[in-house]
Amino acid sequence: MKTLSSADADALDRELFSTCNFDVIQLMELAGFAVAMATLKQHKDDLSHGILIICGPGNNGGDGMVAARHLSLFGVTDITLYVPKQPKTDLYLRLIDQARQFGVTVTDDTSVLDRSYGVCMDAVFGFNFDPKGGIRAPYDSIIARMRDEAAVCYSKLVSIDVPSGWEVDVPADEQRKDVIRPNTLISLTAPKICADKFDGNHWVGGRFVPPAIRDKYGVHIDFGDDIVVKQ
Amino acid sequence: MKTLSSADADALDRELFSTCNFDVIQLMELAGFAVAMATLKQHKDDLSHGILIICGPGNNGGDGMVAARHLSLFGVTDITLYVPKQPKTDLYLRLIDQARQFGVTVTDDTSVLDRSYGVCMDAVFGFNFDPKGGIRAPYDSIIARMRDEAAVCYSKLVSIDVPSGWEVDVPADEQRKDVIRPNTLISLTAPKICADKFDGNHWVGGRFVPPAIRDKYGVHIDFGDDIVVKQ
């Protein structure tokens, strides 16, 4: 399995917006849709017991907001979007507003972390976050709760792109011992190095990379006729 | 089958952008993706003989531009986007640029209409176009060519949302005799009145309507776990 370093993932991402002229809202829609689809395929039964989606301050959180809406369209009725910090950009405010109109509960109330859910989705940090500098509040304690409550409050833990708090450029089996252990990882665009040796369910979504960039980064995912594929 | 009048379709569409706070590029991405998916499901073999996508000046043309890119991602290698009039908006210019990067041929050369294709996609006019006022050049002759070359140059004709030149508020079996006769119609959001009594393959895509608007317009499509559904 070809994996990308955080530097290459960042460079590839920049090319999608510069060379390819994509708008972030376009790719986020496709990414969030893919996340919803992979979660549905992997955890359909768990989803009937509700899903808590924990959103960070950047694009990973935005993917979670889009996924919430698409999960509602797939018939999931109990969806909570936990957004601990009020977003400042118009994009995230719109995505939250849209999710609300699909019956998604949006809250900044920490107490939702205590509730029982079939699935907890980790949409806190993506490939741009480096935990070596320390994790700032409130995300430090939220990630600790995800780790401690997994298999207690939450039947299944699903991470978008990178498990939050993991070092992106370190294989899964060499991560620190005190990190979260998601049941499912949904890599977007292409797996990062931390997906190597990942022992849970691994899906790849994000079908939007043009041939020249696929070739340049050696990223060739065979999606067949679908938008997500299990590795 | 519940169908919408052009007035209701227009009102519903406006609510998606006002009440729901959607961006046109978001919904166009989902719509174009659905069009690509339905075309793939219905005409996979025909697509191996190439597809000509004829784009009009508005959103229907934009849906075709997005569909071209997603068809490329689904492995279709011979895709021509015929855009007879240079678009003036940044959105369409970006969608064309993106399609090009996926190997799609983009042209304003009328001679592509003479070539043989497995599929010709009619992305000329949508539900906002009323043919009673006459069809202006160059679209009048292009639509006539689509009609005359169907089953000659093009094995299959696929229309997005509304067959171009049809009266939106008239059932299929009461349209004028000289209109195009698509093999496949892909309704977006919900079928319009002209989809009633349509005797070809009828798909519905565009899974993005929130519950309140679904209820208001009586639009309840059961997509199951997919993004398109055959009627």
CSV table of C-alpha atoms in Angstrom, one decimal:
chain,number,residue,atom,x,y,z
A,1,MET,CA,0.0,0.0,0.0
A,2,LYS,CA,1.4,3.3,-1.1
A,3,THR,CA,1.3,5.9,1.7
A,4,LEU,CA,2.0,9.6,1.8
A,5,SER,CA,4.1,11.6,4.2
A,6,SER,CA,2.4,14.6,5.8
A,7,ALA,CA,4.6,16.8,3.6
A,8,ASP,CA,3.6,15.0,0.4
A,9,ALA,CA,-0.1,15.0,1.5
A,10,ASP,CA,0.1,18.7,2.1
A,11,ALA,CA,1.8,19.3,-1.3
A,12,LEU,CA,-0.8,17.2,-3.1
A,13,ASP,CA,-3.6,19.0,-1.3
A,14,ARG,CA,-2.2,22.4,-2.4
A,15,GLU,CA,-2.1,21.2,-6.0
A,16,LEU,CA,-5.7,20.2,-5.9
A,17,PHE,CA,-6.6,23.8,-5.1
A,18,SER,CA,-4.0,25.6,-7.3
A,19,THR,CA,-3.3,23.5,-10.4
A,20,CYS,CA,-6.7,21.8,-10.4
A,21,ASN,CA,-8.7,25.0,-9.5
A,22,PHE,CA,-10.9,23.1,-7.1
A,23,ASP,CA,-12.9,24.9,-4.5
A,24,VAL,CA,-12.6,23.6,-0.9
A,25,ILE,CA,-16.4,23.3,-0.7
A,26,GLN,CA,-16.4,21.0,-3.7
A,27,LEU,CA,-13.8,18.6,-2.4
A,28,MET,CA,-15.2,18.7,1.2
A,29,GLU,CA,-18.6,17.7,-0.2
A,30,LEU,CA,-17.1,14.7,-2.0
A,31,ALA,CA,-14.9,13.8,1.0
A,32,GLY,CA,-17.7,14.1,3.5
A,33,PHE,CA,-19.9,12.0,1.3
A,34,ALA,CA,-17.3,9.3,1.0
A,35,VAL,CA,-16.8,9.3,4.8
A,36,ALA,CA,-20.6,8.9,5.3
A,37,MET,CA,-20.7,6.1,2.7
A,38,ALA,CA,-17.7,4.2,4.2
A,39,THR,CA,-19.2,4.5,7.7
A,40,LEU,CA,-22.5,3.2,6.5
A,41,LYS,CA,-20.9,0.3,4.7
A,42,GLN,CA,-18.7,-0.6,7.7
A,43,HIS,CA,-21.0,0.2,10.7
A,44,LYS,CA,-24.6,0.1,9.5
A,45,ASP,CA,-25.9,-1.7,12.6
A,46,ASP,CA,-23.9,0.4,15.0
A,47,LEU,CA,-25.3,3.6,13.4
A,48,SER,CA,-28.8,2.6,14.5
A,49,HIS,CA,-27.6,3.4,18.0
A,50,GLY,CA,-26.6,6.9,17.1
A,51,ILE,CA,-23.5,8.7,16.1
A,52,LEU,CA,-21.5,11.4,17.8
A,53,ILE,CA,-19.3,13.3,15.4
A,54,ILE,CA,-16.5,15.4,17.1
A,55,CYS,CA,-15.4,18.2,14.9
A,56,GLY,CA,-12.0,20.0,15.2
A,57,PRO,CA,-11.3,23.5,14.0
A,58,GLY,CA,-10.1,22.7,10.4
A,59,ASN,CA,-10.9,20.7,7.3
A,60,ASN,CA,-11.2,17.4,9.2
A,61,GLY,CA,-14.0,19.0,11.2
A,62,GLY,CA,-15.6,20.3,8.0
A,63,ASP,CA,-15.5,16.7,6.5
A,64,GLY,CA,-17.4,15.6,9.6
A,65,MET,CA,-20.0,18.3,9.2
A,66,VAL,CA,-20.6,17.2,5.6
A,67,ALA,CA,-20.7,13.5,6.6
A,68,ALA,CA,-23.3,14.3,9.2
A,69,ARG,CA,-25.7,15.6,6.6
A,70,HIS,CA,-25.1,12.7,4.2
A,71,LEU,CA,-25.6,10.1,7.1
A,72,SER,CA,-29.0,11.8,7.7
A,73,LEU,CA,-29.8,11.3,4.0
A,74,PHE,CA,-28.8,7.6,4.4
A,75,GLY,CA,-31.5,7.3,7.1
A,76,VAL,CA,-29.4,7.7,10.3
A,77,THR,CA,-31.8,9.5,12.7
A,78,ASP,CA,-29.7,10.1,15.8
A,79,ILE,CA,-26.8,12.3,14.8
A,80,THR,CA,-24.9,14.7,17.1
A,81,LEU,CA,-22.3,17.1,15.8
A,82,TYR,CA,-20.2,18.2,18.7
A,83,VAL,CA,-18.4,21.4,17.8
A,84,PRO,CA,-16.5,22.5,20.9
A,85,LYS,CA,-15.2,25.8,19.5
A,86,GLN,CA,-17.4,28.2,17.5
A,87,PRO,CA,-16.1,28.2,13.9
A,88,LYS,CA,-15.0,31.5,12.6
A,89,THR,CA,-15.3,30.9,8.8
A,90,ASP,CA,-18.4,31.2,6.8
A,91,LEU,CA,-17.8,27.8,5.2
A,92,TYR,CA,-18.1,25.9,8.5
A,93,LEU,CA,-21.0,28.0,9.7
A,94,ARG,CA,-22.9,27.1,6.5
A,95,LEU,CA,-22.1,23.4,6.8
A,96,ILE,CA,-23.4,23.5,10.4
A,97,ASP,CA,-26.5,25.3,9.3
A,98,GLN,CA,-27.1,22.8,6.6
A,99,ALA,CA,-26.6,19.8,8.9
A,100,ARG,CA,-29.1,21.3,11.3
A,101,GLN,CA,-31.7,21.4,8.6
A,102,PHE,CA,-31.3,17.6,8.1
A,103,GLY,CA,-32.2,17.0,11.8
A,104,VAL,CA,-28.6,16.9,13.1
A,105,THR,CA,-28.2,18.0,16.6
A,106,VAL,CA,-25.3,20.6,16.8
A,107,THR,CA,-23.9,21.4,20.2
A,108,ASP,CA,-20.8,22.7,22.1
A,109,ASP,CA,-22.0,21.0,25.3
A,110,THR,CA,-19.3,18.7,26.6
A,111,SER,CA,-21.8,16.4,28.3
A,112,VAL,CA,-22.6,14.7,25.0
A,113,LEU,CA,-19.2,12.9,25.5
A,114,ASP,CA,-20.8,11.0,28.3
A,115,ARG,CA,-23.7,9.7,26.3
A,116,SER,CA,-23.7,6.2,24.7
A,117,TYR,CA,-23.5,6.1,20.9
A,118,GLY,CA,-23.1,3.3,18.4
A,119,VAL,CA,-20.4,5.2,16.6
A,120,CYS,CA,-18.1,8.0,17.7
A,121,MET,CA,-16.5,9.8,14.7
A,122,ASP,CA,-13.2,11.4,15.2
A,123,ALA,CA,-13.1,14.5,12.9
A,124,VAL,CA,-10.8,16.5,15.1
A,125,PHE,CA,-7.4,16.7,13.4
A,126,GLY,CA,-6.2,15.7,9.9
A,127,PHE,CA,-2.8,15.2,8.3
A,128,ASN,CA,-1.7,18.8,9.0
A,129,PHE,CA,-1.7,18.4,12.7
A,130,ASP,CA,1.5,17.5,14.4
A,131,PRO,CA,1.0,16.3,18.0
A,132,LYS,CA,4.7,16.6,18.9
A,133,GLY,CA,4.1,20.3,19.8
A,134,GLY,CA,1.4,19.2,22.3
A,135,ILE,CA,-2.4,19.2,21.9
A,136,ARG,CA,-4.1,22.4,22.9
A,137,ALA,CA,-7.3,22.6,25.0
A,138,PRO,CA,-10.1,21.7,24.6
A,139,TYR,CA,-8.9,19.1,22.1
A,140,ASP,CA,-6.4,17.4,24.5
A,141,SER,CA,-9.1,16.4,26.9
A,142,ILE,CA,-11.6,15.5,24.2
A,143,ILE,CA,-9.1,13.2,22.5
A,144,ALA,CA,-8.4,11.6,25.9
A,145,ARG,CA,-12.1,11.0,26.4
A,146,MET,CA,-12.4,9.4,23.0
A,147,ARG,CA,-9.6,7.1,24.0
A,148,ASP,CA,-11.0,6.3,27.4
A,149,GLU,CA,-14.6,6.0,26.4
A,150,ALA,CA,-14.1,3.9,23.3
A,151,ALA,CA,-15.7,0.6,24.0
A,152,VAL,CA,-17.3,2.1,27.1
A,153,CYS,CA,-19.7,4.8,25.8
A,154,TYR,CA,-19.0,4.3,22.1
A,155,SER,CA,-19.3,0.9,20.5
A,156,LYS,CA,-17.1,1.9,17.5
A,157,LEU,CA,-14.6,4.6,16.9
A,158,VAL,CA,-14.1,5.9,13.4
A,159,SER,CA,-11.3,8.3,12.4
A,160,ILE,CA,-11.3,10.6,9.4
A,161,ASP,CA,-8.0,10.5,7.5
A,162,VAL,CA,-5.7,10.4,10.5
A,163,PRO,CA,-6.5,9.2,14.0
A,164,SER,CA,-6.4,12.5,16.0
A,165,GLY,CA,-3.2,12.7,18.1
A,166,TRP,CA,-1.3,10.2,16.0
A,167,GLU,CA,2.0,11.2,14.4
A,168,VAL,CA,1.2,11.2,10.7
A,169,ASP,CA,4.7,10.1,9.6
A,170,VAL,CA,4.9,7.1,11.9
A,171,PRO,CA,3.4,3.7,11.1
A,172,ALA,CA,0.4,2.6,13.2
A,173,ASP,CA,2.3,0.0,15.2
A,174,GLU,CA,4.9,2.5,16.3
A,175,GLN,CA,2.5,5.1,17.7
A,176,ARG,CA,2.8,6.0,21.3
A,177,LYS,CA,0.8,3.7,23.6
A,178,ASP,CA,-1.5,6.3,25.0
A,179,VAL,CA,-3.2,7.3,21.7
A,180,ILE,CA,-6.8,6.5,20.5
A,181,ARG,CA,-7.3,3.2,18.8
A,182,PRO,CA,-10.0,3.6,16.2
A,183,ASN,CA,-11.9,0.6,14.9
A,184,THR,CA,-12.1,2.2,11.5
A,185,LEU,CA,-9.9,4.6,9.6
A,186,ILE,CA,-11.2,6.4,6.5
A,187,SER,CA,-8.2,7.7,4.5
A,188,LEU,CA,-9.0,10.6,2.2
A,189,THR,CA,-7.2,11.0,-1.2
A,190,ALA,CA,-4.6,8.4,-0.2
A,191,PRO,CA,-3.4,6.7,3.0
A,192,LYS,CA,-0.8,8.5,5.1
A,193,ILE,CA,2.2,6.8,6.6
A,194,CYS,CA,0.3,6.3,9.9
A,195,ALA,CA,-2.2,4.0,8.0
A,196,ASP,CA,0.6,1.5,7.5
A,197,LYS,CA,0.2,-1.5,9.8
A,198,PHE,CA,-3.2,-0.2,10.9
A,199,ASP,CA,-5.0,-3.2,12.3
A,200,GLY,CA,-8.6,-2.0,12.1
A,201,ASN,CA,-11.0,-1.5,9.1
A,202,HIS,CA,-9.3,0.6,6.6
A,203,TRP,CA,-11.2,2.5,3.9
A,204,VAL,CA,-10.1,4.9,1.3
A,205,GLY,CA,-12.3,7.7,-0.1
A,206,GLY,CA,-11.9,10.9,-1.9
A,207,ARG,CA,-12.1,10.1,-5.5
A,208,PHE,CA,-11.1,13.4,-7.0
A,209,VAL,CA,-7.3,13.3,-7.9
A,210,PRO,CA,-6.6,13.9,-11.6
A,211,PRO,CA,-4.2,11.6,-13.5
A,212,ALA,CA,-1.2,13.9,-13.5
A,213,ILE,CA,-1.2,14.3,-9.8
A,214,ARG,CA,-1.9,10.6,-9.2
A,215,ASP,CA,1.2,9.8,-11.3
A,216,LYS,CA,3.3,12.5,-9.6
A,217,TYR,CA,2.6,11.1,-6.1
A,218,GLY,CA,2.2,7.5,-7.1
A,219,VAL,CA,-1.3,7.4,-5.7
A,220,HIS,CA,-3.3,4.8,-7.6
A,221,ILE,CA,-6.4,3.7,-5.8
A,222,ASP,CA,-8.7,1.3,-7.6
A,223,PHE,CA,-12.2,2.5,-6.6
A,224,GLY,CA,-14.0,0.4,-9.2
A,225,ASP,CA,-17.5,1.9,-9.7
A,226,ASP,CA,-17.7,3.1,-6.1
A,227,ILE,CA,-16.5,6.2,-4.3
A,228,VAL,CA,-15.0,4.3,-1.4
A,229,VAL,CA,-12.9,1.1,-1.2
A,230,LYS,CA,-11.9,-1.1,1.6
A,231,GLN,CA,-8.2,-1.9,1.7
B,1,MET,CA,-44.8,9.1,-9.2
B,2,LYS,CA,-44.9,12.6,-7.7
B,3,THR,CA,-43.8,15.2,-10.3
B,4,LEU,CA,-43.1,18.9,-9.9
B,5,SER,CA,-44.2,21.8,-12.1
B,6,SER,CA,-41.5,24.1,-13.4
B,7,ALA,CA,-42.8,26.7,-11.0
B,8,ASP,CA,-42.5,24.4,-8.0
B,9,ALA,CA,-39.1,23.1,-9.2
B,10,ASP,CA,-37.9,26.7,-9.4
B,11,ALA,CA,-39.3,27.5,-5.9
B,12,LEU,CA,-37.8,24.4,-4.4
B,13,ASP,CA,-34.4,25.2,-6.0
B,14,ARG,CA,-34.5,28.7,-4.6
B,15,GLU,CA,-35.1,27.3,-1.1
B,16,LEU,CA,-32.1,25.1,-1.4
B,17,PHE,CA,-29.9,28.2,-1.8
B,18,SER,CA,-31.8,30.5,0.5
B,19,THR,CA,-33.2,28.5,3.4
B,20,CYS,CA,-30.7,25.8,3.3
B,21,ASN,CA,-27.7,28.0,2.6
B,22,PHE,CA,-26.3,25.7,0.0
B,23,ASP,CA,-23.7,26.9,-2.5
B,24,VAL,CA,-24.4,26.2,-6.1
B,25,ILE,CA,-21.0,24.5,-6.5
B,26,GLN,CA,-21.9,22.1,-3.7
B,27,LEU,CA,-25.2,20.9,-5.2
B,28,MET,CA,-23.8,20.9,-8.7
B,29,GLU,CA,-21.0,18.6,-7.6
B,30,LEU,CA,-23.6,16.2,-6.1
B,31,ALA,CA,-25.9,16.5,-9.1
B,32,GLY,CA,-23.1,15.9,-11.6
B,33,PHE,CA,-21.8,13.0,-9.6
B,34,ALA,CA,-25.3,11.5,-9.6
B,35,VAL,CA,-25.6,12.0,-13.3
B,36,ALA,CA,-22.3,10.2,-13.9
B,37,MET,CA,-23.3,7.3,-11.6
B,38,ALA,CA,-26.7,6.8,-13.3
B,39,THR,CA,-25.2,7.0,-16.7
B,40,LEU,CA,-22.6,4.4,-15.7
B,41,LYS,CA,-25.2,2.1,-14.3
B,42,GLN,CA,-27.5,2.4,-17.3
B,43,HIS,CA,-25.0,2.6,-20.1
B,44,LYS,CA,-21.7,1.0,-19.0
B,45,ASP,CA,-21.2,-0.8,-22.3
B,46,ASP,CA,-22.2,2.2,-24.5
B,47,LEU,CA,-19.7,4.4,-22.6
B,48,SER,CA,-16.8,2.3,-23.9
B,49,HIS,CA,-17.6,3.8,-27.3
B,50,GLY,CA,-17.2,7.3,-26.0
B,51,ILE,CA,-19.5,10.0,-24.8
B,52,LEU,CA,-20.3,13.5,-26.1
B,53,ILE,CA,-21.7,15.8,-23.5
B,54,ILE,CA,-23.4,18.9,-25.0
B,55,CYS,CA,-23.5,21.7,-22.5
B,56,GLY,CA,-26.0,24.6,-22.5
B,57,PRO,CA,-25.4,28.0,-20.9
B,58,GLY,CA,-26.8,27.4,-17.5
B,59,ASN,CA,-26.8,24.9,-14.6
B,60,ASN,CA,-27.8,22.0,-16.8
B,61,GLY,CA,-24.6,22.5,-18.7
B,62,GLY,CA,-22.7,22.8,-15.4
B,63,ASP,CA,-24.1,19.5,-14.3
B,64,GLY,CA,-22.7,18.0,-17.5
B,65,MET,CA,-19.3,19.5,-16.9
B,66,VAL,CA,-19.2,17.9,-13.4
B,67,ALA,CA,-20.5,14.6,-14.8
B,68,ALA,CA,-17.7,14.6,-17.4
B,69,ARG,CA,-15.1,14.7,-14.6
B,70,HIS,CA,-16.7,11.9,-12.6
B,71,LEU,CA,-17.2,9.7,-15.7
B,72,SER,CA,-13.4,10.0,-16.2
B,73,LEU,CA,-12.9,8.9,-12.6
B,74,PHE,CA,-15.1,5.9,-13.4
B,75,GLY,CA,-12.7,4.9,-16.1
B,76,VAL,CA,-14.4,6.3,-19.2
B,77,THR,CA,-11.6,7.3,-21.5
B,78,ASP,CA,-13.2,9.0,-24.4
B,79,ILE,CA,-15.1,12.0,-23.2
B,80,THR,CA,-15.9,15.1,-25.2
B,81,LEU,CA,-17.4,18.2,-23.6
B,82,TYR,CA,-19.0,20.3,-26.4
B,83,VAL,CA,-19.5,23.8,-25.1
B,84,PRO,CA,-20.7,25.8,-28.0
B,85,LYS,CA,-20.7,29.2,-26.3
B,86,GLN,CA,-17.8,30.4,-24.1
B,87,PRO,CA,-19.1,30.5,-20.5
B,88,LYS,CA,-18.9,33.9,-18.8
B,89,THR,CA,-19.0,32.8,-15.2
B,90,ASP,CA,-16.0,31.8,-13.1
B,91,LEU,CA,-17.9,28.7,-11.9
B,92,TYR,CA,-18.2,27.2,-15.4
B,93,LEU,CA,-14.7,28.2,-16.4
B,94,ARG,CA,-13.4,26.3,-13.4
B,95,LEU,CA,-15.5,23.2,-14.0
B,96,ILE,CA,-14.2,23.2,-17.6
B,97,ASP,CA,-10.6,23.6,-16.4
B,98,GLN,CA,-11.1,20.7,-13.9
B,99,ALA,CA,-12.6,18.5,-16.6
B,100,ARG,CA,-9.6,19.1,-18.9
B,101,GLN,CA,-7.3,17.9,-16.2
B,102,PHE,CA,-9.1,14.6,-16.1
B,103,GLY,CA,-8.4,14.1,-19.8
B,104,VAL,CA,-11.8,15.4,-21.0
B,105,THR,CA,-11.7,17.0,-24.5
B,106,VAL,CA,-13.3,20.4,-24.3
B,107,THR,CA,-14.3,22.0,-27.6
B,108,ASP,CA,-16.6,24.5,-29.3
B,109,ASP,CA,-16.1,22.8,-32.7
B,110,THR,CA,-19.5,21.9,-34.2
B,111,SER,CA,-17.9,19.0,-36.1
B,112,VAL,CA,-17.9,16.8,-33.0
B,113,LEU,CA,-21.7,16.5,-33.6
B,114,ASP,CA,-20.8,14.4,-36.6
B,115,ARG,CA,-18.7,11.9,-34.8
B,116,SER,CA,-20.0,8.5,-33.6
B,117,TYR,CA,-20.4,8.1,-29.8
B,118,GLY,CA,-21.8,5.4,-27.6
B,119,VAL,CA,-23.6,8.0,-25.6
B,120,CYS,CA,-24.7,11.6,-26.3
B,121,MET,CA,-25.6,13.5,-23.1
B,122,ASP,CA,-28.0,16.3,-23.4
B,123,ALA,CA,-27.0,18.9,-20.8
B,124,VAL,CA,-28.4,21.8,-22.8
B,125,PHE,CA,-31.5,23.1,-21.0
B,126,GLY,CA,-33.1,22.3,-17.6
B,127,PHE,CA,-36.4,23.0,-15.9
B,128,ASN,CA,-36.0,26.8,-16.3
B,129,PHE,CA,-36.2,26.7,-20.0
B,130,ASP,CA,-39.5,27.3,-21.8
B,131,PRO,CA,-39.3,26.3,-25.5
B,132,LYS,CA,-42.6,28.1,-26.2
B,133,GLY,CA,-40.6,31.3,-26.7
B,134,GLY,CA,-38.5,29.6,-29.4
B,135,ILE,CA,-35.0,28.1,-29.0
B,136,ARG,CA,-32.3,30.5,-29.9
B,137,ALA,CA,-29.1,29.8,-31.9
B,138,PRO,CA,-26.9,27.9,-31.7
B,139,TYR,CA,-29.0,25.6,-29.5
B,140,ASP,CA,-31.9,25.3,-31.9
B,141,SER,CA,-29.7,23.5,-34.5
B,142,ILE,CA,-27.8,21.6,-31.9
B,143,ILE,CA,-31.0,20.1,-30.4
B,144,ALA,CA,-32.2,19.3,-34.0
B,145,ARG,CA,-28.9,17.5,-34.5
B,146,MET,CA,-29.4,15.5,-31.3
B,147,ARG,CA,-32.8,14.5,-32.5
B,148,ASP,CA,-31.8,13.6,-36.0
B,149,GLU,CA,-28.5,11.8,-35.1
B,150,ALA,CA,-29.9,9.8,-32.2
B,151,ALA,CA,-29.6,6.2,-33.3
B,152,VAL,CA,-27.4,7.3,-36.3
B,153,CYS,CA,-24.3,8.8,-34.7
B,154,TYR,CA,-25.2,8.2,-31.1
B,155,SER,CA,-26.2,4.8,-29.8
B,156,LYS,CA,-27.9,6.3,-26.7
B,157,LEU,CA,-29.2,9.7,-25.8
B,158,VAL,CA,-29.3,10.7,-22.1
B,159,SER,CA,-31.0,13.9,-20.9
B,160,ILE,CA,-30.2,15.6,-17.6
B,161,ASP,CA,-33.3,16.6,-15.7
B,162,VAL,CA,-35.5,17.7,-18.7
B,163,PRO,CA,-35.1,16.6,-22.3
B,164,SER,CA,-34.0,19.9,-24.0
B,165,GLY,CA,-36.7,21.5,-26.0
B,166,TRP,CA,-39.5,19.7,-24.1
B,167,GLU,CA,-42.2,21.6,-22.3
B,168,VAL,CA,-41.5,21.0,-18.6
B,169,ASP,CA,-45.2,21.1,-17.6
B,170,VAL,CA,-46.5,18.7,-20.2
B,171,PRO,CA,-46.4,14.9,-19.8
B,172,ALA,CA,-43.9,13.0,-22.0
B,173,ASP,CA,-46.7,11.5,-24.2
B,174,GLU,CA,-48.1,14.9,-25.0
B,175,GLN,CA,-44.9,16.6,-26.2
B,176,ARG,CA,-44.7,17.8,-29.7
B,177,LYS,CA,-43.8,15.2,-32.3
B,178,ASP,CA,-40.5,16.9,-33.4
B,179,VAL,CA,-38.7,16.8,-30.1
B,180,ILE,CA,-35.7,14.7,-29.1
B,181,ARG,CA,-36.5,11.2,-27.7
B,182,PRO,CA,-33.8,10.4,-25.1
B,183,ASN,CA,-33.3,6.7,-24.1
B,184,THR,CA,-32.6,7.8,-20.6
B,185,LEU,CA,-33.8,10.7,-18.4
B,186,ILE,CA,-31.9,11.5,-15.2
B,187,SER,CA,-34.2,13.7,-13.1
B,188,LEU,CA,-32.5,15.8,-10.4
B,189,THR,CA,-34.0,16.5,-7.0
B,190,ALA,CA,-37.4,15.2,-8.2
B,191,PRO,CA,-39.1,14.3,-11.6
B,192,LYS,CA,-40.8,17.2,-13.4
B,193,ILE,CA,-44.2,16.8,-15.0
B,194,CYS,CA,-42.5,16.0,-18.4
B,195,ALA,CA,-41.1,12.8,-16.8
B,196,ASP,CA,-44.7,11.5,-16.4
B,197,LYS,CA,-45.4,8.8,-19.0
B,198,PHE,CA,-41.7,8.9,-20.1
B,199,ASP,CA,-41.2,5.5,-21.8
B,200,GLY,CA,-37.3,5.3,-21.6
B,201,ASN,CA,-35.0,4.5,-18.6
B,202,HIS,CA,-35.8,6.9,-15.8
B,203,TRP,CA,-33.4,7.6,-13.0
B,204,VAL,CA,-33.6,10.1,-10.2
B,205,GLY,CA,-30.5,11.6,-8.5
B,206,GLY,CA,-29.8,14.6,-6.4
B,207,ARG,CA,-29.9,13.4,-2.9
B,208,PHE,CA,-29.7,16.7,-1.0
B,209,VAL,CA,-33.2,17.9,-0.1
B,210,PRO,CA,-33.8,18.4,3.6
B,211,PRO,CA,-36.9,16.9,5.3
B,212,ALA,CA,-38.8,20.2,5.7
B,213,ILE,CA,-38.5,20.9,1.9
B,214,ARG,CA,-39.2,17.2,1.0
B,215,ASP,CA,-42.5,17.5,3.0
B,216,LYS,CA,-43.4,20.9,1.7
B,217,TYR,CA,-43.2,19.8,-1.9
B,218,GLY,CA,-44.3,16.2,-1.3
B,219,VAL,CA,-41.0,14.9,-2.8
B,220,HIS,CA,-40.1,11.6,-1.2
B,221,ILE,CA,-37.6,9.6,-3.2
B,222,ASP,CA,-36.4,6.3,-1.7
B,223,PHE,CA,-32.7,6.2,-2.6
B,224,GLY,CA,-31.8,3.4,-0.2
B,225,ASP,CA,-28.1,3.4,0.3
B,226,ASP,CA,-27.3,4.8,-3.1
B,227,ILE,CA,-27.3,8.3,-4.6
B,228,VAL,CA,-29.4,7.4,-7.7
B,229,VAL,CA,-32.4,5.2,-8.1
B,230,LYS,CA,-34.1,3.8,-11.1
B,231,GLN,CA,-37.9,4.5,-11.2
